[in-house]
Short mmCIF file of C-alpha atoms in Angstrom, two decimals:
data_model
loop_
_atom_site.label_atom_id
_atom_site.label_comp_id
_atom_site.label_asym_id
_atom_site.label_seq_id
_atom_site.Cartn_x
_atom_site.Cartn_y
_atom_site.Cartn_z
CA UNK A 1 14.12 -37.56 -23.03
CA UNK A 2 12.24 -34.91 -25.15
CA UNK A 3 11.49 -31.59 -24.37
CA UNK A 4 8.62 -29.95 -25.83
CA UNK A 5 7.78 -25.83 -25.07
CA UNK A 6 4.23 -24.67 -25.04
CA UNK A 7 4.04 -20.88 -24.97
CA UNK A 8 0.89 -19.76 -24.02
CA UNK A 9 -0.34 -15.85 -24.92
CA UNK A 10 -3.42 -13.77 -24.17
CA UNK A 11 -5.34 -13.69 -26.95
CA UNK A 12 -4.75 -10.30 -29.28
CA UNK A 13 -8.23 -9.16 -27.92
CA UNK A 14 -7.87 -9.44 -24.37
CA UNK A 15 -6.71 -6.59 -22.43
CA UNK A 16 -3.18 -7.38 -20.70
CA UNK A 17 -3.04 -4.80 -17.94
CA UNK A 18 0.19 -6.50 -16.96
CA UNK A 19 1.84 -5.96 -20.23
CA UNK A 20 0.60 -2.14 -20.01
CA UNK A 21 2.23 -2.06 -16.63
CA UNK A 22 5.58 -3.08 -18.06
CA UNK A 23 5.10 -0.47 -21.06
CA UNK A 24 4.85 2.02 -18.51
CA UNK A 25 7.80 1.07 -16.49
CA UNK A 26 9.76 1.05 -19.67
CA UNK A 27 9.26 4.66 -20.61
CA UNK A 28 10.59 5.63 -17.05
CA UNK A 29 13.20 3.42 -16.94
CA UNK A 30 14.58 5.32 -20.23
CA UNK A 31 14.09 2.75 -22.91
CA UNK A 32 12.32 5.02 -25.67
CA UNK A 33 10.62 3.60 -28.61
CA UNK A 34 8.69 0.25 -26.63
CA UNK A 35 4.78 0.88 -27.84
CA UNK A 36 3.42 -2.52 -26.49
CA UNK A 37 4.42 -5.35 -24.52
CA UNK A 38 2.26 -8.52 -24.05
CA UNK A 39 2.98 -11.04 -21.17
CA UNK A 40 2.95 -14.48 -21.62
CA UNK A 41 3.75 -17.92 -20.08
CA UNK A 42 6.63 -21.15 -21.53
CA UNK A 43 6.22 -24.32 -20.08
CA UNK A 44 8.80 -26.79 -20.46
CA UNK A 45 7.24 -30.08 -20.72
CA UNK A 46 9.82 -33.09 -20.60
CA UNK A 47 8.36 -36.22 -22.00
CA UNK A 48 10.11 -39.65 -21.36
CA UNK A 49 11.59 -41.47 -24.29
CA UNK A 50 11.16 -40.51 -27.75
CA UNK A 51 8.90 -38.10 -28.96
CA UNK A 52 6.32 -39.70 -31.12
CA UNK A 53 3.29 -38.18 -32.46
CA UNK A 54 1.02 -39.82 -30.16
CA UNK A 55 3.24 -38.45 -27.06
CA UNK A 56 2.95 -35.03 -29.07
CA UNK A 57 -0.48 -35.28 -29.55
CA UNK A 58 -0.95 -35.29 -25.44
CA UNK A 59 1.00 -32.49 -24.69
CA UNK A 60 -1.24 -30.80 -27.20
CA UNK A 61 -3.69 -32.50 -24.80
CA UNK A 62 -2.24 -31.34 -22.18
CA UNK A 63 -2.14 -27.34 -23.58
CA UNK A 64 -5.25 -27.08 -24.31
CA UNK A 65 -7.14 -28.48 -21.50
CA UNK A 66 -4.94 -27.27 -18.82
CA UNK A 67 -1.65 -25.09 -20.00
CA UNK A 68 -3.88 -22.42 -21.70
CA UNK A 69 -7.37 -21.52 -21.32
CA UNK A 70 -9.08 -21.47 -24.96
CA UNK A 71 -11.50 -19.29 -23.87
CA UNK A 72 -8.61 -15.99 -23.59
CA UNK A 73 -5.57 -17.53 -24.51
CA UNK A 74 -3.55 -18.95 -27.38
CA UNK A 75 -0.77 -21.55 -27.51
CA UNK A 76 1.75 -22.59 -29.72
CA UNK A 77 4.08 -26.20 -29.51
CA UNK A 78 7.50 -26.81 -30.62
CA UNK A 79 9.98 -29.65 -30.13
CA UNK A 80 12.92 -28.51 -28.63
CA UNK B 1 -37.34 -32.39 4.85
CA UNK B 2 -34.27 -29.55 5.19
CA UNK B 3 -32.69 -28.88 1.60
CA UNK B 4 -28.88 -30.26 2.06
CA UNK B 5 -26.24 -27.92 0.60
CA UNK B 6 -22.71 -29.14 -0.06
CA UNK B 7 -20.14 -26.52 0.27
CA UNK B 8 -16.39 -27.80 -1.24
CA UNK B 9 -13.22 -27.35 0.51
CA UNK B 10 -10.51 -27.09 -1.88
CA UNK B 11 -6.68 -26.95 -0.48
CA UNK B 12 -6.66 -22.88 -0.21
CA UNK B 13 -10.54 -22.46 -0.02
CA UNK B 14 -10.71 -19.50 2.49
CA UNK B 15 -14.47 -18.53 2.72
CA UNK B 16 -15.85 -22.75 2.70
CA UNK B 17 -16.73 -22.07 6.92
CA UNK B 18 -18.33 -18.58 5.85
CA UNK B 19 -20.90 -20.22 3.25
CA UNK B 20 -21.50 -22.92 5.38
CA UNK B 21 -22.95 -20.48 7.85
CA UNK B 22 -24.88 -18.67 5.40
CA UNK B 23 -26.47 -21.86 4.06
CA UNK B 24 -27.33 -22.57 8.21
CA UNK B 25 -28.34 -18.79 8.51
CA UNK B 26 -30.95 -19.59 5.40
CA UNK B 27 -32.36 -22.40 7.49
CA UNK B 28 -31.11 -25.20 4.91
CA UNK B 29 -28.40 -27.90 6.28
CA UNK B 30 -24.73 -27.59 5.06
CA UNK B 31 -22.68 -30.59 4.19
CA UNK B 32 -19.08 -30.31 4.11
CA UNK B 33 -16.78 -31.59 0.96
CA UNK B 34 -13.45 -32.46 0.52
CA UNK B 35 -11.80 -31.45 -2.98
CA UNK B 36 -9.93 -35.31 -2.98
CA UNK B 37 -13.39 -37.42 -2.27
CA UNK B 38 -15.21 -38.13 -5.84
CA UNK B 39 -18.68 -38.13 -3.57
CA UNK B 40 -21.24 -35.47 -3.45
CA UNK B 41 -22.95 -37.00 -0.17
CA UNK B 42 -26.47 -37.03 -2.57
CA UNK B 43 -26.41 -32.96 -1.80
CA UNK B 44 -29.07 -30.70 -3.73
CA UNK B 45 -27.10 -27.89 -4.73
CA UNK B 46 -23.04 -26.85 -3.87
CA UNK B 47 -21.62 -24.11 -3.03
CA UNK B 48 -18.15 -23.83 -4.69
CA UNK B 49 -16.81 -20.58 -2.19
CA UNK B 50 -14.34 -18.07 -2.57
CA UNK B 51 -10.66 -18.21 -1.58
CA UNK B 52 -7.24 -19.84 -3.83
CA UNK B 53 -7.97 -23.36 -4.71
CA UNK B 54 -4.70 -25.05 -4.92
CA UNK B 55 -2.67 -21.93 -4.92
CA UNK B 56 -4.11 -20.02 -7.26
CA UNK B 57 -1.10 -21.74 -9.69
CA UNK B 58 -1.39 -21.90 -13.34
CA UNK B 59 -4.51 -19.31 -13.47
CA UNK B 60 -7.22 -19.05 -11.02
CA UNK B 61 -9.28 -21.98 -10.55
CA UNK B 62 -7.98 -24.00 -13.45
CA UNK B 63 -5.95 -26.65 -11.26
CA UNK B 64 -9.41 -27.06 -9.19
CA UNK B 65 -11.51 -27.87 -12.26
CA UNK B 66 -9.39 -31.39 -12.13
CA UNK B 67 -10.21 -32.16 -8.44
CA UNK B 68 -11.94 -35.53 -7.93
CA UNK B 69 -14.99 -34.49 -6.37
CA UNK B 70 -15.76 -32.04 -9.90
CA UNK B 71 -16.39 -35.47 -12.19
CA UNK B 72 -19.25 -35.91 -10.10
CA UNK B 73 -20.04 -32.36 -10.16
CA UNK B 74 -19.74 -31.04 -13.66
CA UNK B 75 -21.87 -33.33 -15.59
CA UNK B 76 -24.81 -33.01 -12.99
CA UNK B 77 -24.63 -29.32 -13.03
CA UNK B 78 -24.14 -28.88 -17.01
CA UNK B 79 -27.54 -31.14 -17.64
CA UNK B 80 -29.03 -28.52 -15.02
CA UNK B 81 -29.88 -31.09 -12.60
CA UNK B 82 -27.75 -29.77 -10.08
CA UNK B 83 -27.69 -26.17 -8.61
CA UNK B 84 -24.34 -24.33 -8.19
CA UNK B 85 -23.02 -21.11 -6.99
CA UNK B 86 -19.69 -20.22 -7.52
CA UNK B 87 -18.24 -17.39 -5.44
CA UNK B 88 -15.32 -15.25 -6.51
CA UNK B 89 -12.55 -18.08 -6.85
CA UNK B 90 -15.75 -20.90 -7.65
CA UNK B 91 -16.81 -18.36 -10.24
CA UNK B 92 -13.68 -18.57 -11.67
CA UNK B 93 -13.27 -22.67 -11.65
CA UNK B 94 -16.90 -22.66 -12.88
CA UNK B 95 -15.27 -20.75 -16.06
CA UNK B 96 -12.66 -22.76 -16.26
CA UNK B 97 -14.44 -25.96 -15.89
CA UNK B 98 -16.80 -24.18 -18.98
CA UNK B 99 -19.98 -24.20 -16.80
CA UNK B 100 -20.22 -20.63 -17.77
CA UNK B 101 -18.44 -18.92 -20.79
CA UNK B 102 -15.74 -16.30 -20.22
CA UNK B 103 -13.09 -16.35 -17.87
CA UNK B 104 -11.43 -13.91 -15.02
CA UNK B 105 -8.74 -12.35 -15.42
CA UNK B 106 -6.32 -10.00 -13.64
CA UNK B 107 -8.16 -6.46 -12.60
CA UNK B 108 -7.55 -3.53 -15.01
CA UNK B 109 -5.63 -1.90 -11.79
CA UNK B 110 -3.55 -4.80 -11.54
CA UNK B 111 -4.40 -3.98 -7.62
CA UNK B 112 -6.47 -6.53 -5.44
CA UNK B 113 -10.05 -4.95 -4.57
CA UNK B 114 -11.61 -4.74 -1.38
CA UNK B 115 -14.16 -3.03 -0.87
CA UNK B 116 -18.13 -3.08 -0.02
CA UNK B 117 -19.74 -2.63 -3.52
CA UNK B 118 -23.20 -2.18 -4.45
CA UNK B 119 -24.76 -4.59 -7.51
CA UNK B 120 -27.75 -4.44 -9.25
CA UNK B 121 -29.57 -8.06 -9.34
CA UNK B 122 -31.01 -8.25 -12.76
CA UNK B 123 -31.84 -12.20 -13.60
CA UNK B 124 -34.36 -13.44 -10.89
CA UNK B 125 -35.19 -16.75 -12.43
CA UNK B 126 -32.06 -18.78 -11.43
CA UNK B 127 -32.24 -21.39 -8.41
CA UNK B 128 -29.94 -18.33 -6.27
CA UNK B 129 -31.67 -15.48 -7.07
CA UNK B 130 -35.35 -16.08 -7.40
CA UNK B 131 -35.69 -14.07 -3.48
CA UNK B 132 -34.79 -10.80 -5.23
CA UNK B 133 -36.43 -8.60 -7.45
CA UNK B 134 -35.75 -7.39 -10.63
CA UNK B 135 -33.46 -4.24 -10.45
CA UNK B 136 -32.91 -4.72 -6.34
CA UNK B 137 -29.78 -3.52 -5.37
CA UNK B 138 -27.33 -5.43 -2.72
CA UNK B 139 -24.21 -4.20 -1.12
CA UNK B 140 -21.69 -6.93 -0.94
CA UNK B 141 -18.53 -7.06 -0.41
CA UNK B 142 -15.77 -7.41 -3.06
CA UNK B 143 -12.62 -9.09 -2.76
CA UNK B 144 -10.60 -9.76 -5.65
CA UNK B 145 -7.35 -9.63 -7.70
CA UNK B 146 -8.63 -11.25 -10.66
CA UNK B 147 -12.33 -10.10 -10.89
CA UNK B 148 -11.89 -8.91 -14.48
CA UNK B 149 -14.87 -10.92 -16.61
CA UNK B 150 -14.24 -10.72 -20.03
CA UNK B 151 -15.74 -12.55 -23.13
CA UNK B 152 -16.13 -12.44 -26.70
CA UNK B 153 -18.97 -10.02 -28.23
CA UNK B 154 -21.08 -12.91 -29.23
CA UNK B 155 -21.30 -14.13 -25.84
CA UNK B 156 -21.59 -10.76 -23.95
CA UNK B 157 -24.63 -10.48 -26.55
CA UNK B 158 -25.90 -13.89 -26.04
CA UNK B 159 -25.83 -13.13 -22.29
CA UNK B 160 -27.87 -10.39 -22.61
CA UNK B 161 -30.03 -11.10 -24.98
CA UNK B 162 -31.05 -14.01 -23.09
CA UNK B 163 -31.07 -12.81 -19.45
CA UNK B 164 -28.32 -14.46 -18.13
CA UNK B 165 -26.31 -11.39 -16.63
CA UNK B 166 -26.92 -12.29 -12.84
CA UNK B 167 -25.75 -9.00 -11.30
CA UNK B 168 -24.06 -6.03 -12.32
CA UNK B 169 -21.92 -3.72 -10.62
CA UNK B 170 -23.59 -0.47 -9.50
CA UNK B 171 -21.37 2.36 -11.49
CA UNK B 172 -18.58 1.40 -12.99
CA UNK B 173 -17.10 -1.99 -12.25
CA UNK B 174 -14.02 -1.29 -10.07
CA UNK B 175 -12.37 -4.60 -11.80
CA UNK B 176 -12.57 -3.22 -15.62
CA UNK B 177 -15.44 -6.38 -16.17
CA UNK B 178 -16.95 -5.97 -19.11
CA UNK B 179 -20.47 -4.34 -19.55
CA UNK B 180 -19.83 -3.82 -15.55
CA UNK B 181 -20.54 -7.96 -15.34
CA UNK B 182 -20.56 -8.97 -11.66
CA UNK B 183 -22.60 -12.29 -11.88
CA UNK B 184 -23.86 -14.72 -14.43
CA UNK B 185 -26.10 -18.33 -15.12
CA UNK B 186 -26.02 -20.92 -17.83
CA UNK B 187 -28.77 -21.47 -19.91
CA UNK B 188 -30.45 -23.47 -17.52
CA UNK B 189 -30.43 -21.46 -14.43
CA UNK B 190 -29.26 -23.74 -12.17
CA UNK B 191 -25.42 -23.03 -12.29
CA UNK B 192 -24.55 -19.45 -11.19
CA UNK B 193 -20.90 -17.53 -10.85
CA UNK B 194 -20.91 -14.56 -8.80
CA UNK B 195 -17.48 -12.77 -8.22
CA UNK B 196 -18.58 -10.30 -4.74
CA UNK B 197 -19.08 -12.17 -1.88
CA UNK B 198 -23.15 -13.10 -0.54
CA UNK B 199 -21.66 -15.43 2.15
CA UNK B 200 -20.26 -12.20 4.14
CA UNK B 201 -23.34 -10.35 3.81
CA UNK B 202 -26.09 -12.40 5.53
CA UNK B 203 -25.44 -10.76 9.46
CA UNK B 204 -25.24 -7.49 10.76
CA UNK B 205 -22.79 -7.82 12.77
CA UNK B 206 -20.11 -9.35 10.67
CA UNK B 207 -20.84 -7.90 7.01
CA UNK B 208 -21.81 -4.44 5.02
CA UNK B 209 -25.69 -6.02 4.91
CA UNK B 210 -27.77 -8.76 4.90
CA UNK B 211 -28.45 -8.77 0.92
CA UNK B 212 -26.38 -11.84 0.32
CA UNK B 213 -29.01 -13.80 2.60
CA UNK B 214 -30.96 -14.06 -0.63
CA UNK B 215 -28.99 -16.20 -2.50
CA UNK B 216 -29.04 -18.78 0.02
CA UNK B 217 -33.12 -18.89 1.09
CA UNK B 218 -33.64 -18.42 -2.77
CA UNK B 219 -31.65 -22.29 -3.03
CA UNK B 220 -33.84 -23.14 -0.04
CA UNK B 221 -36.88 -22.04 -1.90
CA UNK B 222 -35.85 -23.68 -5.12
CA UNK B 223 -35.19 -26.96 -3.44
CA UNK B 224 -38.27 -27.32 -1.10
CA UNK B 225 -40.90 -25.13 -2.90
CA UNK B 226 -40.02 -25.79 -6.71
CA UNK B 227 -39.47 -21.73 -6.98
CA UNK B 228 -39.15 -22.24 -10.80
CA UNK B 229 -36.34 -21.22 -12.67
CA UNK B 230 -35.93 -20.31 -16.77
CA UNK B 231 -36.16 -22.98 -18.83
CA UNK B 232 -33.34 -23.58 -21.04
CA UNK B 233 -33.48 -21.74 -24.28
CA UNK B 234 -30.63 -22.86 -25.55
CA UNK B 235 -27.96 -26.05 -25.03
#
């Protein structure tokens, strides 16, 4: 068993109003000094058998059609 | 003959019954389809309606984009053969499914919206809109958490400068869309994504208005009187 993690971001130019949200929380919950947060998503894919590049290859399939949406978001694979 | 007009039921589709009375209301005949049957019944246009297709999971509308009955759907409507109108949650699987560019995302508020709003119709030469006039104004109402349109600046610009914003919000858009963005087509005109709500607004006893009725005689006029739409200017 294999265990590959896709974390998937909103892209640097999209607006995260949830991210502001937490910003705001954090300056009155008293922890000074946060200037941006930016909320994402992890998946935790678990792939049967070894990990081979063609099983890689799907998850990175699998990110890009479904896991993150091109269009506003970015993702990023590693093998865990 | 009476223009048939499938409407889709996806598992969390709340507004399906509600567009299938606007299509009656319009005088065309609405055909009901399931999310899990790969058949489009030979329809002439679909209605893909409001409500939280499969939950809402993952982001909104991107689980739907993978439901059987879209392989028949998406090729037919990219080639502008086939005329779709997305609602709300069907404008957002018609982003995700790339139909139209841009995608929805969660309202600058972070709160859900509810309210009646008033739009501006500005494209009239799209198989939904060609009953309205350039510039008319429609109060619909809009129900939303994740209304938000957003796109690159090439596209925004490509959208305008080829008359593809549908409708805009009158004002300021309540949902932080970009260049107030409240409905859009694809180059051919056929496929169009419209976040308010037309479907509530055809009665006066159950909605704000009847402006929405447009939408749904203008698919009636497109289907049994050739009302032309743009032609495609670009793939």
């Amino acid at each position: 068993m294999a265990r590959v993690i896709v974390d998937v971001m909103l892209k640097p130019e999209i607006l995260d109003p949830q991210g502001q949200a937490i910003v705001g929380a954090c300056g009155r919950l008293g922890f000074g000094g946060i200037t941006q947060v930016r909320q994402g998503k992890r998946f935790e894919v678990e792939v049967e058998g070894e990990l081979d590049d063609a099983k890689l290859a799907d998850v990175r399939r699998l990110a890009e059609t479904m896991l993150a949406n091109p269009v506003i978001e970015d993702f990023e694979l590693r093998v865990e | 003959m009476t223009a048939r007009v499938g409407v889709i039921t996806f598992p969390g589709s709340l507004d399906d019954r509600d567009a299938m009375r606007a299509v009656r209301i319009a005088g065309a005949e609405p055909v009901p389809l399931w999310h899990d049957d790969a058949d489009l019944k030979g329809v002439d246009a679909v209605v893909l309606p409001g409500g939280f297709s499969y939950g809402d999971y993952l982001r909104c509308g991107a689980i739907a984009q993978f439901a059987p009955v879209m392989t028949e759907l998406v090729p037919a409507a990219a080639s502008g053969r086939l005329p779709v109108l997305g609602i709300c949650n069907g404008f957002q699987i018609l982003c995700e499914s790339h139909l139209l560019p841009g995608a929805l995302t969660r309202n600058r508020s972070l709160h859900f919206i509810n309210r009646d709003q008033a739009l501006r119709i500005e494209a009239v030469d799209t198989a939904w809109t060609n009953r309205y006039t350039t510039g008319q104004e429609a109060v619909l109402v809009l129900k939303s958490g994740e209304g938000n349109y957003v796109a690159d600046t090439e596209t925004l610009d490509e959208l305008e400068r080829t008359g593809r914003v549908v409708a805009r919000y009158v004002g300021t858009a309540p949902n932080g869309s970009q260049r107030d963005i409240a409905g859009i087509t694809n180059a051919h005109g056929n496929v169009v994504g419209l976040m308010p709500h037309p479907e509530h607004a055809v009665a006066e006893l159950t909605g704000p208005s009847v402006d929405g009725l447009g939408f749904f005689t203008s698919i009636l006029a497109h289907l049994t009187e050739g009302s032309p739409v743009r032609a495609a200017s670009t793939g």
